[in-house]
Amino acid sequence: MKLYRFLTGPDDASFCHKVTAAINKGWHIYGSPTYAFNSATGAMQCGQAVVKDVEGVDYEPGIRLSSF
């Protein structure tokens, strides 16, 4: 099964650490990062899609993607 996650966070080192942690758990960058202004917080937000292939697991809507 192929898993997909979209990681988001503030434009600071914590976002880079979130993406780095995902890569080190076997996730792969998928597409280009995004960068947008969040008018609710008044801050810039980053986003990056990541994917991962997992064998022997069937997809279910309740699956916790961050546990992989």
Short mmCIF file of N, CA and C in Angstrom, two decimals:
data_model
loop_
_atom_site.label_atom_id
_atom_site.label_comp_id
_atom_site.label_asym_id
_atom_site.label_seq_id
_atom_site.Cartn_x
_atom_site.Cartn_y
_atom_site.Cartn_z
N MET A 1 0.84 -1.16 0.00
CA MET A 1 0.00 0.00 0.00
C MET A 1 0.89 1.22 0.00
N LYS A 2 0.48 2.26 -0.69
CA LYS A 2 1.19 3.53 -0.69
C LYS A 2 0.45 4.49 0.23
N LEU A 3 1.19 5.08 1.16
CA LEU A 3 0.63 6.06 2.09
C LEU A 3 1.00 7.47 1.63
N TYR A 4 0.13 8.42 1.94
CA TYR A 4 0.34 9.83 1.60
C TYR A 4 0.07 10.68 2.82
N ARG A 5 0.95 11.63 3.08
CA ARG A 5 0.74 12.61 4.16
C ARG A 5 1.10 13.98 3.63
N PHE A 6 0.43 14.99 4.17
CA PHE A 6 0.77 16.38 3.85
C PHE A 6 1.18 17.04 5.16
N LEU A 7 2.46 17.31 5.29
CA LEU A 7 3.00 17.91 6.50
C LEU A 7 2.89 19.43 6.40
N THR A 8 2.47 20.06 7.48
CA THR A 8 2.37 21.52 7.51
C THR A 8 2.99 22.05 8.79
N GLY A 9 3.33 23.31 8.77
CA GLY A 9 3.87 23.92 9.97
C GLY A 9 4.31 25.34 9.72
N PRO A 10 4.72 26.02 10.77
CA PRO A 10 5.18 27.39 10.64
C PRO A 10 6.51 27.45 9.87
N ASP A 11 6.80 28.60 9.32
CA ASP A 11 8.03 28.80 8.57
C ASP A 11 9.19 28.99 9.55
N ASP A 12 9.60 27.89 10.18
CA ASP A 12 10.74 27.92 11.09
C ASP A 12 11.40 26.54 11.13
N ALA A 13 12.39 26.39 11.97
CA ALA A 13 13.14 25.14 12.02
C ALA A 13 12.28 23.94 12.40
N SER A 14 11.19 24.16 13.13
CA SER A 14 10.36 23.02 13.54
C SER A 14 9.75 22.31 12.33
N PHE A 15 9.42 23.06 11.28
CA PHE A 15 8.88 22.44 10.08
C PHE A 15 9.96 21.59 9.40
N CYS A 16 11.16 22.11 9.30
CA CYS A 16 12.27 21.35 8.70
C CYS A 16 12.54 20.08 9.50
N HIS A 17 12.47 20.15 10.82
CA HIS A 17 12.67 18.97 11.65
C HIS A 17 11.55 17.94 11.42
N LYS A 18 10.32 18.41 11.23
CA LYS A 18 9.19 17.51 10.97
C LYS A 18 9.40 16.74 9.67
N VAL A 19 9.82 17.45 8.62
CA VAL A 19 10.07 16.80 7.33
C VAL A 19 11.27 15.86 7.44
N THR A 20 12.33 16.30 8.11
CA THR A 20 13.52 15.46 8.29
C THR A 20 13.18 14.18 9.05
N ALA A 21 12.37 14.28 10.08
CA ALA A 21 11.96 13.10 10.84
C ALA A 21 11.20 12.12 9.95
N ALA A 22 10.31 12.64 9.11
CA ALA A 22 9.54 11.77 8.20
C ALA A 22 10.47 11.07 7.22
N ILE A 23 11.43 11.79 6.66
CA ILE A 23 12.38 11.19 5.72
C ILE A 23 13.16 10.08 6.40
N ASN A 24 13.56 10.31 7.64
CA ASN A 24 14.33 9.30 8.37
C ASN A 24 13.50 8.10 8.80
N LYS A 25 12.17 8.20 8.71
CA LYS A 25 11.28 7.07 8.98
C LYS A 25 10.88 6.37 7.68
N GLY A 26 11.51 6.74 6.57
CA GLY A 26 11.26 6.06 5.30
C GLY A 26 10.29 6.75 4.36
N TRP A 27 9.77 7.92 4.73
CA TRP A 27 8.90 8.68 3.84
C TRP A 27 9.75 9.36 2.78
N HIS A 28 9.16 9.62 1.61
CA HIS A 28 9.86 10.26 0.50
C HIS A 28 9.12 11.54 0.11
N ILE A 29 9.88 12.56 -0.20
CA ILE A 29 9.31 13.83 -0.66
C ILE A 29 8.49 13.57 -1.92
N TYR A 30 7.31 14.18 -2.01
CA TYR A 30 6.44 14.03 -3.16
C TYR A 30 6.05 15.42 -3.64
N GLY A 31 6.59 15.84 -4.76
CA GLY A 31 6.26 17.14 -5.32
C GLY A 31 7.02 18.27 -4.64
N SER A 32 6.64 19.48 -4.99
CA SER A 32 7.31 20.67 -4.48
C SER A 32 6.68 21.12 -3.16
N PRO A 33 7.47 21.79 -2.32
CA PRO A 33 6.90 22.34 -1.09
C PRO A 33 5.99 23.53 -1.40
N THR A 34 5.14 23.86 -0.45
CA THR A 34 4.27 25.02 -0.60
C THR A 34 4.59 26.03 0.50
N TYR A 35 4.21 27.26 0.26
CA TYR A 35 4.51 28.35 1.18
C TYR A 35 3.38 29.35 1.04
N ALA A 36 2.65 29.61 2.12
CA ALA A 36 1.49 30.49 2.02
C ALA A 36 1.29 31.28 3.31
N PHE A 37 0.61 32.40 3.19
CA PHE A 37 0.30 33.24 4.33
C PHE A 37 -0.97 32.75 5.01
N ASN A 38 -0.92 32.54 6.32
CA ASN A 38 -2.08 32.15 7.11
C ASN A 38 -2.65 33.42 7.74
N SER A 39 -3.77 33.89 7.22
CA SER A 39 -4.34 35.15 7.71
C SER A 39 -4.88 35.03 9.14
N ALA A 40 -5.21 33.82 9.57
CA ALA A 40 -5.71 33.64 10.94
C ALA A 40 -4.61 33.86 11.97
N THR A 41 -3.38 33.45 11.64
CA THR A 41 -2.27 33.59 12.59
C THR A 41 -1.35 34.75 12.23
N GLY A 42 -1.47 35.26 11.01
CA GLY A 42 -0.59 36.33 10.56
C GLY A 42 0.82 35.86 10.27
N ALA A 43 1.00 34.57 10.03
CA ALA A 43 2.33 34.01 9.81
C ALA A 43 2.36 33.20 8.52
N MET A 44 3.56 33.01 8.00
CA MET A 44 3.74 32.16 6.83
C MET A 44 3.73 30.70 7.27
N GLN A 45 3.15 29.83 6.43
CA GLN A 45 3.06 28.40 6.70
C GLN A 45 3.74 27.65 5.56
N CYS A 46 4.36 26.55 5.89
CA CYS A 46 5.00 25.67 4.91
C CYS A 46 4.21 24.37 4.81
N GLY A 47 4.33 23.72 3.68
CA GLY A 47 3.70 22.42 3.49
C GLY A 47 4.54 21.56 2.57
N GLN A 48 4.53 20.25 2.83
CA GLN A 48 5.27 19.31 1.98
C GLN A 48 4.56 17.96 1.99
N ALA A 49 4.27 17.45 0.80
CA ALA A 49 3.69 16.12 0.68
C ALA A 49 4.80 15.08 0.77
N VAL A 50 4.49 13.95 1.43
CA VAL A 50 5.41 12.83 1.53
C VAL A 50 4.63 11.54 1.29
N VAL A 51 5.31 10.54 0.74
CA VAL A 51 4.68 9.24 0.48
C VAL A 51 5.58 8.13 1.00
N LYS A 52 4.97 6.96 1.24
CA LYS A 52 5.72 5.81 1.72
C LYS A 52 5.02 4.53 1.28
N ASP A 53 5.79 3.55 0.80
CA ASP A 53 5.25 2.24 0.47
C ASP A 53 5.36 1.35 1.70
N VAL A 54 4.25 0.68 2.05
CA VAL A 54 4.22 -0.22 3.20
C VAL A 54 3.63 -1.55 2.73
N GLU A 55 4.39 -2.61 2.94
CA GLU A 55 3.95 -3.94 2.54
C GLU A 55 3.20 -4.62 3.68
N GLY A 56 2.24 -5.47 3.33
CA GLY A 56 1.55 -6.30 4.31
C GLY A 56 0.52 -5.58 5.16
N VAL A 57 0.15 -4.38 4.78
CA VAL A 57 -0.87 -3.62 5.52
C VAL A 57 -1.93 -3.18 4.52
N ASP A 58 -3.18 -3.38 4.87
CA ASP A 58 -4.28 -2.93 4.01
C ASP A 58 -4.77 -1.57 4.49
N TYR A 59 -5.14 -0.74 3.54
CA TYR A 59 -5.64 0.60 3.87
C TYR A 59 -7.01 0.52 4.55
N GLU A 60 -7.18 1.31 5.58
CA GLU A 60 -8.47 1.52 6.25
C GLU A 60 -8.57 3.01 6.57
N PRO A 61 -9.74 3.60 6.45
CA PRO A 61 -9.88 5.04 6.69
C PRO A 61 -9.40 5.49 8.08
N GLY A 62 -9.43 4.63 9.06
CA GLY A 62 -9.02 5.02 10.41
C GLY A 62 -7.54 4.85 10.68
N ILE A 63 -6.77 4.46 9.67
CA ILE A 63 -5.35 4.21 9.87
C ILE A 63 -4.62 5.49 10.29
N ARG A 64 -3.73 5.36 11.26
CA ARG A 64 -2.96 6.52 11.72
C ARG A 64 -1.67 6.60 10.90
N LEU A 65 -1.64 7.50 9.94
CA LEU A 65 -0.52 7.57 9.01
C LEU A 65 0.79 7.91 9.68
N SER A 66 0.76 8.71 10.72
CA SER A 66 1.99 9.12 11.39
C SER A 66 2.65 7.98 12.15
N SER A 67 1.96 6.85 12.31
CA SER A 67 2.55 5.73 13.03
C SER A 67 3.49 4.91 12.15
N PHE A 68 3.57 5.23 10.86
CA PHE A 68 4.43 4.48 9.95
C PHE A 68 5.75 5.18 9.74
#
